[in-house]
Short mmCIF file of C-alpha atoms and ligand atoms in Angstrom, two decimals:
data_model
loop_
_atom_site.label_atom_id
_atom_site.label_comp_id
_atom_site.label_asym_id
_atom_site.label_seq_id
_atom_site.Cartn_x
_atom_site.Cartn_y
_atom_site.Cartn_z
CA UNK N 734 -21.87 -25.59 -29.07
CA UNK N 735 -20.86 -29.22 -29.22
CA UNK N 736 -17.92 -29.08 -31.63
CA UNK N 737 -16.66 -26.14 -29.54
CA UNK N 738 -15.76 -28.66 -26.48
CA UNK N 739 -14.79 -31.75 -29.27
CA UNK N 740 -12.03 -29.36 -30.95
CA UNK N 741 -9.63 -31.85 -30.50
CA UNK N 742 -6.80 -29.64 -28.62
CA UNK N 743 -5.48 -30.19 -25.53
CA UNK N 744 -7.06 -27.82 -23.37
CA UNK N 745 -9.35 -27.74 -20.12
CA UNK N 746 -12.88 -26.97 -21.21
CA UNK N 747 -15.83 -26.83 -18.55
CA UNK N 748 -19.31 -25.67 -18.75
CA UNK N 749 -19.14 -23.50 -15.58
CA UNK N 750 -16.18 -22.97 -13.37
CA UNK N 751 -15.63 -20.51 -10.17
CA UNK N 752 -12.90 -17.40 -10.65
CA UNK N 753 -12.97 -16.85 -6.70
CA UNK N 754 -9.44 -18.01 -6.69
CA UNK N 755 -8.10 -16.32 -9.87
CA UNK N 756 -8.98 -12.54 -8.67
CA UNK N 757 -7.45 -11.61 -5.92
CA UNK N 758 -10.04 -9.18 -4.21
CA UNK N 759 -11.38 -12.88 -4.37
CA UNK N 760 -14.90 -12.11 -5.49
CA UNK N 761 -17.76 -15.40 -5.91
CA UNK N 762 -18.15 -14.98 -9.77
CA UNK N 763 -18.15 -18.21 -12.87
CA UNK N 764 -16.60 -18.20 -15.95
CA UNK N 765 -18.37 -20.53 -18.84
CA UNK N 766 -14.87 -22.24 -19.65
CA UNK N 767 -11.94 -21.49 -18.86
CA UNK N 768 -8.75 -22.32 -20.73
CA UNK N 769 -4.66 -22.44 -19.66
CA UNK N 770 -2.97 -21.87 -22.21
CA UNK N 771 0.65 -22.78 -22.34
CA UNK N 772 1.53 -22.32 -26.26
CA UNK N 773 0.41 -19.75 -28.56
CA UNK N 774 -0.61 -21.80 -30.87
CA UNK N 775 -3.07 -22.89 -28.65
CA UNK N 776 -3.79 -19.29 -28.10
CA UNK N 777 -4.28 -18.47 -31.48
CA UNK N 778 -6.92 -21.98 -31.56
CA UNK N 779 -9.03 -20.30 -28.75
CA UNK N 780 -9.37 -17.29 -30.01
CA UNK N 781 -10.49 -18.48 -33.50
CA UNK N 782 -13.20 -21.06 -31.74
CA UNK N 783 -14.76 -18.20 -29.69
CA UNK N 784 -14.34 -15.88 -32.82
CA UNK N 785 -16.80 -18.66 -34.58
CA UNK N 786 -19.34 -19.41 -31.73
CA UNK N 787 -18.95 -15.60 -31.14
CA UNK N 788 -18.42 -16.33 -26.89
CA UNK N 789 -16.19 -13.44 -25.62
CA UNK N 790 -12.49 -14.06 -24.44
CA UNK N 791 -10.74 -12.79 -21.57
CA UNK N 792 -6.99 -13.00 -21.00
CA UNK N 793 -6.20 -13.79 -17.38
CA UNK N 794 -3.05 -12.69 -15.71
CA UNK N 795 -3.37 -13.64 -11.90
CA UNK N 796 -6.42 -11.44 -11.73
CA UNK N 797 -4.60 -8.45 -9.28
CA UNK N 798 -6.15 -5.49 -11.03
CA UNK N 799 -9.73 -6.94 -11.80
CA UNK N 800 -12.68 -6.44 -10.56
CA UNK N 801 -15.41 -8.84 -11.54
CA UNK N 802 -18.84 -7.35 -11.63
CA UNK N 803 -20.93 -10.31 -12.57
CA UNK N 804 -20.56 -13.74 -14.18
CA UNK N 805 -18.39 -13.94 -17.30
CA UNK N 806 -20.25 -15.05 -20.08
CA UNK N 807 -17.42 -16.47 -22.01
CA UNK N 808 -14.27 -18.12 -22.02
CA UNK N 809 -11.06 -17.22 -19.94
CA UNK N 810 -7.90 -18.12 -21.23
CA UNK N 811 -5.42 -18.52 -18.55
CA UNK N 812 -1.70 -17.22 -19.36
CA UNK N 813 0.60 -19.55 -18.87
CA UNK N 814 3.57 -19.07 -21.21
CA UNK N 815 6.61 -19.23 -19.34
CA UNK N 816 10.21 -19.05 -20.12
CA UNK N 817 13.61 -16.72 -19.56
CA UNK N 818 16.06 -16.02 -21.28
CA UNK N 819 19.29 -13.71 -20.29
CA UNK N 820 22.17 -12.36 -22.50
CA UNK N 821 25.33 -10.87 -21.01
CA UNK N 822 26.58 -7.78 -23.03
CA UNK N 823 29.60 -5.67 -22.02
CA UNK N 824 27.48 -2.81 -20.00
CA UNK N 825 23.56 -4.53 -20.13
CA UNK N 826 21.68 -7.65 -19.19
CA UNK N 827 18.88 -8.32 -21.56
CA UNK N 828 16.45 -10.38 -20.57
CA UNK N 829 13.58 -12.16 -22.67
CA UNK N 830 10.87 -13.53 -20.43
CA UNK N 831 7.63 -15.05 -21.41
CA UNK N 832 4.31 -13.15 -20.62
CA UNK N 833 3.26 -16.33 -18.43
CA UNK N 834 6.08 -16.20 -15.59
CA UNK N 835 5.73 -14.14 -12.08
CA UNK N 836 6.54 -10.81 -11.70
CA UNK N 837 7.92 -11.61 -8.38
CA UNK N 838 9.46 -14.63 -9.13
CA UNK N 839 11.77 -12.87 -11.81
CA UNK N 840 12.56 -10.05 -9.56
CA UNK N 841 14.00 -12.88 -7.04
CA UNK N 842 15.59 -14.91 -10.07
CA UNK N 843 17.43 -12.12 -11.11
CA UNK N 844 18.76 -10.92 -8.20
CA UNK N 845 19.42 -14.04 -7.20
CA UNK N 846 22.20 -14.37 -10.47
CA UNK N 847 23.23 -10.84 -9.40
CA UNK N 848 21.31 -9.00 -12.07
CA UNK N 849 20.31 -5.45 -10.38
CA UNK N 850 17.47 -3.28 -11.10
CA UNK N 851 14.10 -4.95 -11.00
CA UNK N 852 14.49 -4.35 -7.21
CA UNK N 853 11.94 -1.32 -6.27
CA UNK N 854 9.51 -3.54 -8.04
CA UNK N 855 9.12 -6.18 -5.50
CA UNK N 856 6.00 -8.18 -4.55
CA UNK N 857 3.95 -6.67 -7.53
CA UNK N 858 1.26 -9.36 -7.72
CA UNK N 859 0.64 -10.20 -11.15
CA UNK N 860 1.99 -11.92 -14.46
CA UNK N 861 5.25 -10.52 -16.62
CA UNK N 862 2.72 -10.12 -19.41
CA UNK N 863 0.65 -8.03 -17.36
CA UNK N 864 3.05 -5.45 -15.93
CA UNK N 865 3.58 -2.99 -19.79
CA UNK N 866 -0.42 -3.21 -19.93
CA UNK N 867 -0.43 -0.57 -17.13
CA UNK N 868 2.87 0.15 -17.02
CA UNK N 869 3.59 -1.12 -13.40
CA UNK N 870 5.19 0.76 -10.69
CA UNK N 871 6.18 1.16 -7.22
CA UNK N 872 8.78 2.92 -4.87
CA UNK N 873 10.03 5.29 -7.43
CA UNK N 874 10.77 2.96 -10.86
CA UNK N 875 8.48 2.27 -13.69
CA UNK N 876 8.56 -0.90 -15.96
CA UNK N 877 9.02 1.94 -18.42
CA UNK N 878 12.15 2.54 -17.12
CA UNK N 879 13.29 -1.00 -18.10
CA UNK N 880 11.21 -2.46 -20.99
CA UNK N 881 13.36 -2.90 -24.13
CA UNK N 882 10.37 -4.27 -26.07
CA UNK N 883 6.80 -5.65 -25.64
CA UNK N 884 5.85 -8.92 -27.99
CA UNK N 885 2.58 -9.19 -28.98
CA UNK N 886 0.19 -12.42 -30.95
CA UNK N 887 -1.89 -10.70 -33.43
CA UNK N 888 -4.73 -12.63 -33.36
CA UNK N 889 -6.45 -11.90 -36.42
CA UNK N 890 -2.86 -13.09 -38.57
CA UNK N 891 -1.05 -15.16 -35.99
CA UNK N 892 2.01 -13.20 -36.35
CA UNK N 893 3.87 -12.03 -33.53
CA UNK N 894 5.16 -8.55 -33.62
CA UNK N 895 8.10 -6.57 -31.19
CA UNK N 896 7.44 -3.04 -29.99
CA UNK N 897 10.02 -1.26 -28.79
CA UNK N 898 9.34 0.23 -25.74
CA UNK N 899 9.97 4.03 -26.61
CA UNK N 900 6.35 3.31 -28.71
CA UNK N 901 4.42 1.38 -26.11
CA UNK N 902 3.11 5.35 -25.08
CA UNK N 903 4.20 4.64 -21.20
CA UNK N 904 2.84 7.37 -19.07
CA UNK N 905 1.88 6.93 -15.45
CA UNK N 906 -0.53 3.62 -15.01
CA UNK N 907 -1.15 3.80 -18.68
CA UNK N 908 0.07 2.30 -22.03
CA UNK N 909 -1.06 1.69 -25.83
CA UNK N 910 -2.14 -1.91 -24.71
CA UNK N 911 -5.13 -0.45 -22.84
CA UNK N 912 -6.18 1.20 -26.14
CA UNK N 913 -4.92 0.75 -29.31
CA UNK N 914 -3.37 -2.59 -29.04
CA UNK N 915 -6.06 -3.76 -26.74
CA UNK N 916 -9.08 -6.06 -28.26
CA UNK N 917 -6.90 -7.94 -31.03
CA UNK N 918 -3.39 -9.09 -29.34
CA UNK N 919 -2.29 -10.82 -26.23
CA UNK N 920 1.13 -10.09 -24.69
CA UNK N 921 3.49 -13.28 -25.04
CA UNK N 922 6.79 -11.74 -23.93
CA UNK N 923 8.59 -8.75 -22.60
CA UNK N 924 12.25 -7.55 -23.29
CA UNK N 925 14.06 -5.92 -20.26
CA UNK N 926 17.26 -4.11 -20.55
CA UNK N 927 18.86 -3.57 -17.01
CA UNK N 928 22.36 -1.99 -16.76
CA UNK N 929 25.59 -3.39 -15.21
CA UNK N 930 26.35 0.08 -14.00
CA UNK N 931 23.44 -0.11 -11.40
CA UNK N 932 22.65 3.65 -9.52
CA UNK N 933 19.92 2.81 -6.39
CA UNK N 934 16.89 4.80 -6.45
CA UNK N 935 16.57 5.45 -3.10
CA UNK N 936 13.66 9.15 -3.16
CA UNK N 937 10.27 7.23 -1.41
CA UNK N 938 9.82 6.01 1.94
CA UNK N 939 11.50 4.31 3.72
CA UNK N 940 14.63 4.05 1.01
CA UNK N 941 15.53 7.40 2.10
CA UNK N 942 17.04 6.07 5.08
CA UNK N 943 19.30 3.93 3.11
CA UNK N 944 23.07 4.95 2.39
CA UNK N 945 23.24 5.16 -1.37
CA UNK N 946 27.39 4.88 -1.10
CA UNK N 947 26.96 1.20 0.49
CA UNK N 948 23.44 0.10 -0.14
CA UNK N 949 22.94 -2.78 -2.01
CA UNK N 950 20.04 -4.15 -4.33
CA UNK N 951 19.38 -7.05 -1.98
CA UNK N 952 18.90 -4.47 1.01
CA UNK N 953 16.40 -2.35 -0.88
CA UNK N 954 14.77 -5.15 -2.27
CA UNK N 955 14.56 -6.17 1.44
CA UNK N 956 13.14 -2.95 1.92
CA UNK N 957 10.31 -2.64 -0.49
CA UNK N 958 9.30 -5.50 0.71
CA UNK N 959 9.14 -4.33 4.35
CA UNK N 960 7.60 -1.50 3.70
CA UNK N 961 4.81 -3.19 1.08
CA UNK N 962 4.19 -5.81 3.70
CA UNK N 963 3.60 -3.26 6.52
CA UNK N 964 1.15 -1.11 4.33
CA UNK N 965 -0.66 -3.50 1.78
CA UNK N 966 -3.13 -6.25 2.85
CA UNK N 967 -2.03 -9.87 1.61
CA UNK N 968 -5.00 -10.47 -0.89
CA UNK N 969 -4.51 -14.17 0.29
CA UNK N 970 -6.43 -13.59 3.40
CA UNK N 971 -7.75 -10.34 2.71
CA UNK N 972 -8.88 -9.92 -1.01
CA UNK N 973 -8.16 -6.62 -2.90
CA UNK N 974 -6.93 -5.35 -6.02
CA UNK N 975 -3.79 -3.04 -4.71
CA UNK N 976 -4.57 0.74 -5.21
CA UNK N 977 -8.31 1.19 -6.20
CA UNK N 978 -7.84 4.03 -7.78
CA UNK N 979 -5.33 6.48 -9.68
CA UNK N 980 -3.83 8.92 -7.15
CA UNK N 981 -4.91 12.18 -9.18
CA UNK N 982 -2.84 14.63 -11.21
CA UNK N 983 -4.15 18.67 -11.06
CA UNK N 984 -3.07 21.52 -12.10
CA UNK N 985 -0.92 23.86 -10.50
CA UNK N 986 -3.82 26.29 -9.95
CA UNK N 987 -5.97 23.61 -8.07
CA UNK N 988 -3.27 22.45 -6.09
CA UNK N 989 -2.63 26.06 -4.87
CA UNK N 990 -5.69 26.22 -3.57
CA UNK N 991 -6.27 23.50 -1.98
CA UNK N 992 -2.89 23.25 -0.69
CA UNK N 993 -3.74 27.12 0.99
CA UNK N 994 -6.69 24.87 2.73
CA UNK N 995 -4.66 21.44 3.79
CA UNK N 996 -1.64 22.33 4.42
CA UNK N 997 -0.14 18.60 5.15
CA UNK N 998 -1.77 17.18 1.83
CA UNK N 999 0.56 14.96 0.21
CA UNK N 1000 1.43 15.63 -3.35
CA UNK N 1001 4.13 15.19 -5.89
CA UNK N 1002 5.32 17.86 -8.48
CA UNK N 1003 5.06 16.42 -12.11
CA UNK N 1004 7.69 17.38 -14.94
CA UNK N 1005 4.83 19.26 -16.62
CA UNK N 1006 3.99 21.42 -13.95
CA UNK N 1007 0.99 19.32 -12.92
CA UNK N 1008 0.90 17.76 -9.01
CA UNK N 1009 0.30 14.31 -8.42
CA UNK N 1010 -1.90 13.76 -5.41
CA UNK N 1011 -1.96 10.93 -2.98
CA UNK N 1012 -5.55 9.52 -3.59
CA UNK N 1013 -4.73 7.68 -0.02
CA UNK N 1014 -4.65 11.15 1.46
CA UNK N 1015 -7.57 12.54 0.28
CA UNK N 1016 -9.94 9.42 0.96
CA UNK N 1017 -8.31 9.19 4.45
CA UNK N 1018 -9.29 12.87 4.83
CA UNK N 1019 -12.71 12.50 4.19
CA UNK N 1020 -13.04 9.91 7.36
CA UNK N 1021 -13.32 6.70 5.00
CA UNK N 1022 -11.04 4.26 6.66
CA UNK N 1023 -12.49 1.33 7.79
CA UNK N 1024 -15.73 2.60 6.02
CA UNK N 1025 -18.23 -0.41 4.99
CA UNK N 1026 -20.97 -1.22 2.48
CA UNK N 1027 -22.13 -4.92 3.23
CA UNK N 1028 -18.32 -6.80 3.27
CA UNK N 1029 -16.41 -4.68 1.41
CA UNK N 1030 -14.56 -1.80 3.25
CA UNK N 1031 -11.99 0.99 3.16
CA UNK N 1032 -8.60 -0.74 4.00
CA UNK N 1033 -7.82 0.62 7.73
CA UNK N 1034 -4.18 0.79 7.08
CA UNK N 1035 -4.35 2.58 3.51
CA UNK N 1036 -7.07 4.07 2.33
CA UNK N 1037 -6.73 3.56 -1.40
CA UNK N 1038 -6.73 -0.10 -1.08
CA UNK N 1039 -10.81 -1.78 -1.12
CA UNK N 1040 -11.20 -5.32 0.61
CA UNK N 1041 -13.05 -8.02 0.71
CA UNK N 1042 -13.40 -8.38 4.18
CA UNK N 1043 -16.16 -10.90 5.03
CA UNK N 1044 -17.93 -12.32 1.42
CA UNK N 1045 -18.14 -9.51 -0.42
CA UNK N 1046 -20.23 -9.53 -3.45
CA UNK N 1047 -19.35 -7.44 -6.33
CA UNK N 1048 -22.29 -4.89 -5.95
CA UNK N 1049 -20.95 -4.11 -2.62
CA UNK N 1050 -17.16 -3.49 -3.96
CA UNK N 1051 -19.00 -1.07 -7.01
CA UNK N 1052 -21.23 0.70 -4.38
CA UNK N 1053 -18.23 1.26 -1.76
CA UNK N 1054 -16.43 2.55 -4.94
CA UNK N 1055 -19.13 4.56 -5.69
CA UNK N 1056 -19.58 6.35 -2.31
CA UNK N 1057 -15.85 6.97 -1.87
CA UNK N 1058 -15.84 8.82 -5.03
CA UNK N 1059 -18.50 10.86 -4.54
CA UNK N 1060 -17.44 11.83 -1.32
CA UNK N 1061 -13.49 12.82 -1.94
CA UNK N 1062 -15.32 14.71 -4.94
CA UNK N 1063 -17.41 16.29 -2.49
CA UNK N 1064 -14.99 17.45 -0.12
CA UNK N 1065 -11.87 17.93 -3.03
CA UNK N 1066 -13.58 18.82 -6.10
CA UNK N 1067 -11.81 15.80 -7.68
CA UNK N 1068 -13.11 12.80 -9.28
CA UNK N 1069 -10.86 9.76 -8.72
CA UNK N 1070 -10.58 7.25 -11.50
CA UNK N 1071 -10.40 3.81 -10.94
CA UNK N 1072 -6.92 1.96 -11.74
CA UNK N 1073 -8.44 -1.44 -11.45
CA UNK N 1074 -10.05 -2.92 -14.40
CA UNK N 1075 -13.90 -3.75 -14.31
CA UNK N 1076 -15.02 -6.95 -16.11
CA UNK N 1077 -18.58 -7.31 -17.16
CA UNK N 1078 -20.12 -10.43 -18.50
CA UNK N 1079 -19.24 -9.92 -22.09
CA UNK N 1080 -15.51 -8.18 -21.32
CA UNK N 1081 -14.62 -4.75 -19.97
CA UNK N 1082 -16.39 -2.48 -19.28
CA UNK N 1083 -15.66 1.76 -18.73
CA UNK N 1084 -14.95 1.76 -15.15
CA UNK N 1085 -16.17 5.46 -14.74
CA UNK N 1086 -19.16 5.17 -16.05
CA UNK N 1087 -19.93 2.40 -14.01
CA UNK N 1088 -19.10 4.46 -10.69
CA UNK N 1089 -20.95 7.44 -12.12
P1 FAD W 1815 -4.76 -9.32 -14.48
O1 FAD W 1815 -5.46 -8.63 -13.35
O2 FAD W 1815 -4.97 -10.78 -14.62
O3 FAD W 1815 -5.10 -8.60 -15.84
C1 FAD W 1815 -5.10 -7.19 -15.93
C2 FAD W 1815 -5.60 -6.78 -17.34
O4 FAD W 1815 -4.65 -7.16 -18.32
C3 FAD W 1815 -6.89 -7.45 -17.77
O5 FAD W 1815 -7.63 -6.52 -18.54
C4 FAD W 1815 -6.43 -8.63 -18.65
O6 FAD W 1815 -7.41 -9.03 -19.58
C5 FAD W 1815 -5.23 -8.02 -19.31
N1 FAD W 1815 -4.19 -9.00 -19.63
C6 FAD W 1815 -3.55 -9.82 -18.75
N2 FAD W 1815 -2.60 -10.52 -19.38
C7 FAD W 1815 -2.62 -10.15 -20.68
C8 FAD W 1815 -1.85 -10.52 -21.82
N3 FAD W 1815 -0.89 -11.42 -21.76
N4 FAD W 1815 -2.14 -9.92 -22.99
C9 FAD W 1815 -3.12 -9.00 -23.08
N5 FAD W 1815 -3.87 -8.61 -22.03
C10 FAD W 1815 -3.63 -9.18 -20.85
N6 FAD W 1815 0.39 -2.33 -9.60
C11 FAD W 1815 1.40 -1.44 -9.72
O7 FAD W 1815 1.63 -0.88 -10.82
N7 FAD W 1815 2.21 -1.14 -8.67
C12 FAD W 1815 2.04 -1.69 -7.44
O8 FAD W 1815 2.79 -1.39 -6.52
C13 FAD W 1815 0.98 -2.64 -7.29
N8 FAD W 1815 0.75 -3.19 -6.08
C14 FAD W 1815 -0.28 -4.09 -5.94
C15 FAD W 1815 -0.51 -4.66 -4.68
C16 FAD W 1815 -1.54 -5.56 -4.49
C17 FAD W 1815 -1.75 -6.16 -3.11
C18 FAD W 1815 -2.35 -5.94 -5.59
C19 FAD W 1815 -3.44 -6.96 -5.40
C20 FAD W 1815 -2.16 -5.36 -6.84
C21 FAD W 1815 -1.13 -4.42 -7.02
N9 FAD W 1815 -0.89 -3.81 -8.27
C22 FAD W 1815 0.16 -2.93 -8.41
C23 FAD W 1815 -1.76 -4.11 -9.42
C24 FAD W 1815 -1.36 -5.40 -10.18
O9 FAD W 1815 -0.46 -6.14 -9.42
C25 FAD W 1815 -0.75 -5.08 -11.54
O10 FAD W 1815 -1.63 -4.34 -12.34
C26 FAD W 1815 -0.36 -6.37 -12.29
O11 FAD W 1815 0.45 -6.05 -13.40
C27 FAD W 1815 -1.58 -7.17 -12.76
O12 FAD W 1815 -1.12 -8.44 -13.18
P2 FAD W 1815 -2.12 -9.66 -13.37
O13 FAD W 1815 -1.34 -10.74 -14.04
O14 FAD W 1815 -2.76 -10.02 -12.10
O15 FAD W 1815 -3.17 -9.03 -14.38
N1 EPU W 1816 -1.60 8.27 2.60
C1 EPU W 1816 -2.44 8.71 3.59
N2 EPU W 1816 -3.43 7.86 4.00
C2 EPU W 1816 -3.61 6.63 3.47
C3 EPU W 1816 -2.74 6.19 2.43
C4 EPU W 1816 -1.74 7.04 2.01
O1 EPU W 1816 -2.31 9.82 4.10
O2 EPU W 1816 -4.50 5.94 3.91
C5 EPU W 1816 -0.50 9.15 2.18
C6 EPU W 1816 0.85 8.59 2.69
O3 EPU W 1816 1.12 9.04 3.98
C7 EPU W 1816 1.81 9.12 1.68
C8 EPU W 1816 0.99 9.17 0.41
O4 EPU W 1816 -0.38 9.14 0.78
O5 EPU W 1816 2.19 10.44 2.01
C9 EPU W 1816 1.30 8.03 -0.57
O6 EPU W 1816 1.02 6.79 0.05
P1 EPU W 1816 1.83 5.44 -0.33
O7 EPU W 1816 3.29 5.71 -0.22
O8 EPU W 1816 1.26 4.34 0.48
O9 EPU W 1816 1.56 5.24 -1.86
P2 EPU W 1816 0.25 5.42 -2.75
O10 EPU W 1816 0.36 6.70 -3.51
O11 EPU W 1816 -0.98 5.20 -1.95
C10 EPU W 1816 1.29 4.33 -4.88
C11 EPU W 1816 0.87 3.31 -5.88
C12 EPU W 1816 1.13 1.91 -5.34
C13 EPU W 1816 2.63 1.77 -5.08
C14 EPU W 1816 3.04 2.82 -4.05
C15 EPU W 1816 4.54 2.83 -3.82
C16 EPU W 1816 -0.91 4.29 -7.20
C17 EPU W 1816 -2.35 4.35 -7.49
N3 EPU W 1816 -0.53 3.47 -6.21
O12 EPU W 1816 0.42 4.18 -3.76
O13 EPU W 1816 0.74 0.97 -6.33
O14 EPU W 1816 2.92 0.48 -4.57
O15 EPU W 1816 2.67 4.14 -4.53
O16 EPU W 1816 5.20 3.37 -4.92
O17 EPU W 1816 -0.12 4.95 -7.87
C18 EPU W 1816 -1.12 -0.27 -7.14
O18 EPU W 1816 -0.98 0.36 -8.20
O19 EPU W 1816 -1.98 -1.16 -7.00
C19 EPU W 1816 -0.24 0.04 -6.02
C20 EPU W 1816 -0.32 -0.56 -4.84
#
């Protein structure tokens, strides 16, 4: 184990260090090392020394849709690649930013230089490099929507490879880079294509209200964050990971039905004839706000979100999990799937089957 800490590159190495502040449900778990990286070639170095002491790896954004379960027995590596890059074309911006910079940040630096369209997606928490892996959205646009092309390290050749986003398999809260292109590449950069001839989207909450003949990017920005700041807890003083759980797609017969018995359930109608429900809805309905198991609990202001409200452990975020599933399944006949991403002590772990 020696040599691994005497590889001679310039990186932090420590026996045992404390993730409480790099996941924002803000859970009391260690990491044996952990690593920020700021080059891929240092990247690439990591990899190959925990590839040869066989310690697992895990890529940290800023830890907003993790949940730790236990200790990690390995080495985090830290994202930190940062960089942006804009070119002007006659009807498109195009915009090359590195993995490691905010989401936020880059909504406000672009519409700062008067670049429209990232706007709906205001106060994501989370890393650039994180937002394809579940294809982030909110208030009506998808990074799908957007992403010219995803840049990935290949860690087993150390070539770097572009895929254009028509193949990153987008779909809602999903992409290849939870599958596929999941154990053997990290994310280094992201290609956004935004267009001059900028149309609001203006269908969810309280956007409606906006005029879409005078509204401008800056107001709905203003907006979204409004509305985000009103609904979602800030995980700096109460920890959570944003939406537990998917809000669940059925099929047009089970909607039906259970529409004929809720009448006010809110749903969406998919493209494919499947409805969207509001996973919110349903866990409100079965009485769970403000529900507790030791100091996690039901968010009383939206139900979908879990916090940490007074030192939660992990087992207590799992067993809340675990008792809010069972009981919407109860009640709905539907078994919610987690969005957040569980982390065991050698890497991830099938969220499902840890709830079931
Ligand atoms: P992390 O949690 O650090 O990582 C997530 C996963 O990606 C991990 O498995 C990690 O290993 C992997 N990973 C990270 N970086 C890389 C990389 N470079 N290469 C390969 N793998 C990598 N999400 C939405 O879609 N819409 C919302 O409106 C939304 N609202 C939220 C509100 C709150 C209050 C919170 C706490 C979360 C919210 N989220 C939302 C979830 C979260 O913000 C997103 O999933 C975000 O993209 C996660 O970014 P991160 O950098 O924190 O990723
Ligand atoms: N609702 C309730 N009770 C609740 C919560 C919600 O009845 O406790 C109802 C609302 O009244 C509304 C519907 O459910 O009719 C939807 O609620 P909301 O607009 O708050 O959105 P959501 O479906 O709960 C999704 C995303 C969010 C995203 C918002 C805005 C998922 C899993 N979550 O939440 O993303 O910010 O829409 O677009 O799709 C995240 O992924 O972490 C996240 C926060």
């Amino acid at each position: 184990m020696k040599d691994y800490f005497c590889m001679g590159i310039e990186y932090m190495a420590i026996a045992s260090i404390s993730l409480k502040h790099r996941n924002t449900f803000a859970l009391p778990v260690n990491a044996l090392h952990l690593i920020i990286a700021d080059r891929t070639e240092l990247m690439l170095k990591v990899w190959q020394q925990t590839q040869k002491y066989q310690i697992p790896l895990l890529v940290l954004g800023e830890g907003s849709n993790m949940l730790f379960l236990e200790d990690f027995s390995g080495t985090v590596m830290v994202n930190q690649l940062k960089g942006i890059n804009i070119k002007e074309k006659s009807d498109t911006w195009h915009l090359h930013v590195s993995s490691g910079e905010n989401w936020h940040a880059l909504v406000c630096y672009t519409l700062a230089r008067g670049i429209a369209g990232l706007e709906n997606l205001a106060l994501i928490p989370g890393l650039v490099g994180s937002a394809p892996i579940q294809n982030v959205g909110a208030y009506g646009i998808e990074l799908k929507n957007i992403c010219e092309y995803v840049d990935l390290l290949d860690l087993f050749t150390g070539s770097i490879n572009r895929i254009p986003g028509d193949e990153c398999g987008f779909g809602y809260r999903e992409s290849v880079f939870k599958y596929q292109l999941q154990t053997q590449y990290i994310i280094i950069g992201l290609g956004l294509c935004l267009s001059k001839k900028w149309r609001p989207m203006l269908r969810y909450g309280d956007l409606t209200k906006l005029n879409p003949a005078t509204v401008t990017p800056n107001q709905i920005f203003d907006s979204v964050c409004a509305m985000r700041r009103s609904k979602l807890p800030d995980y700096r003083k109460l920890g959570n990971a944003g939406s537990f759980f998917k809000n669940p797609l059925v099929s047009a017969e089970k909607y039906a039905l259970l529409i004929s018995q809720y009448p006010n359930m809110s749903h969406y109608y998919q493209d494919d004839g499947q409805v969207k429900l509001a996973a919110g809805w349903l866990i409100e309905n079965c009485e769970l706000k403000g529900y507790r198991v030791g100091g996690a609990a039901v968010y009383h202001n939206q139900a979908l979100v879990l916090v940490n409200v007074n030192n939660a452990t992990s087992q207590d975020v799992v067993s809340l999990a675990r008792h809010v599933r069972a009981t919407v399944a109860f009640k709905f006949d539907i078994w919610l799937e987690p969005e957040v991403r569980f982390i065991g002590a050698m890497g991830e772990l099938n969220a499902v089957e840890v709830l079931s």
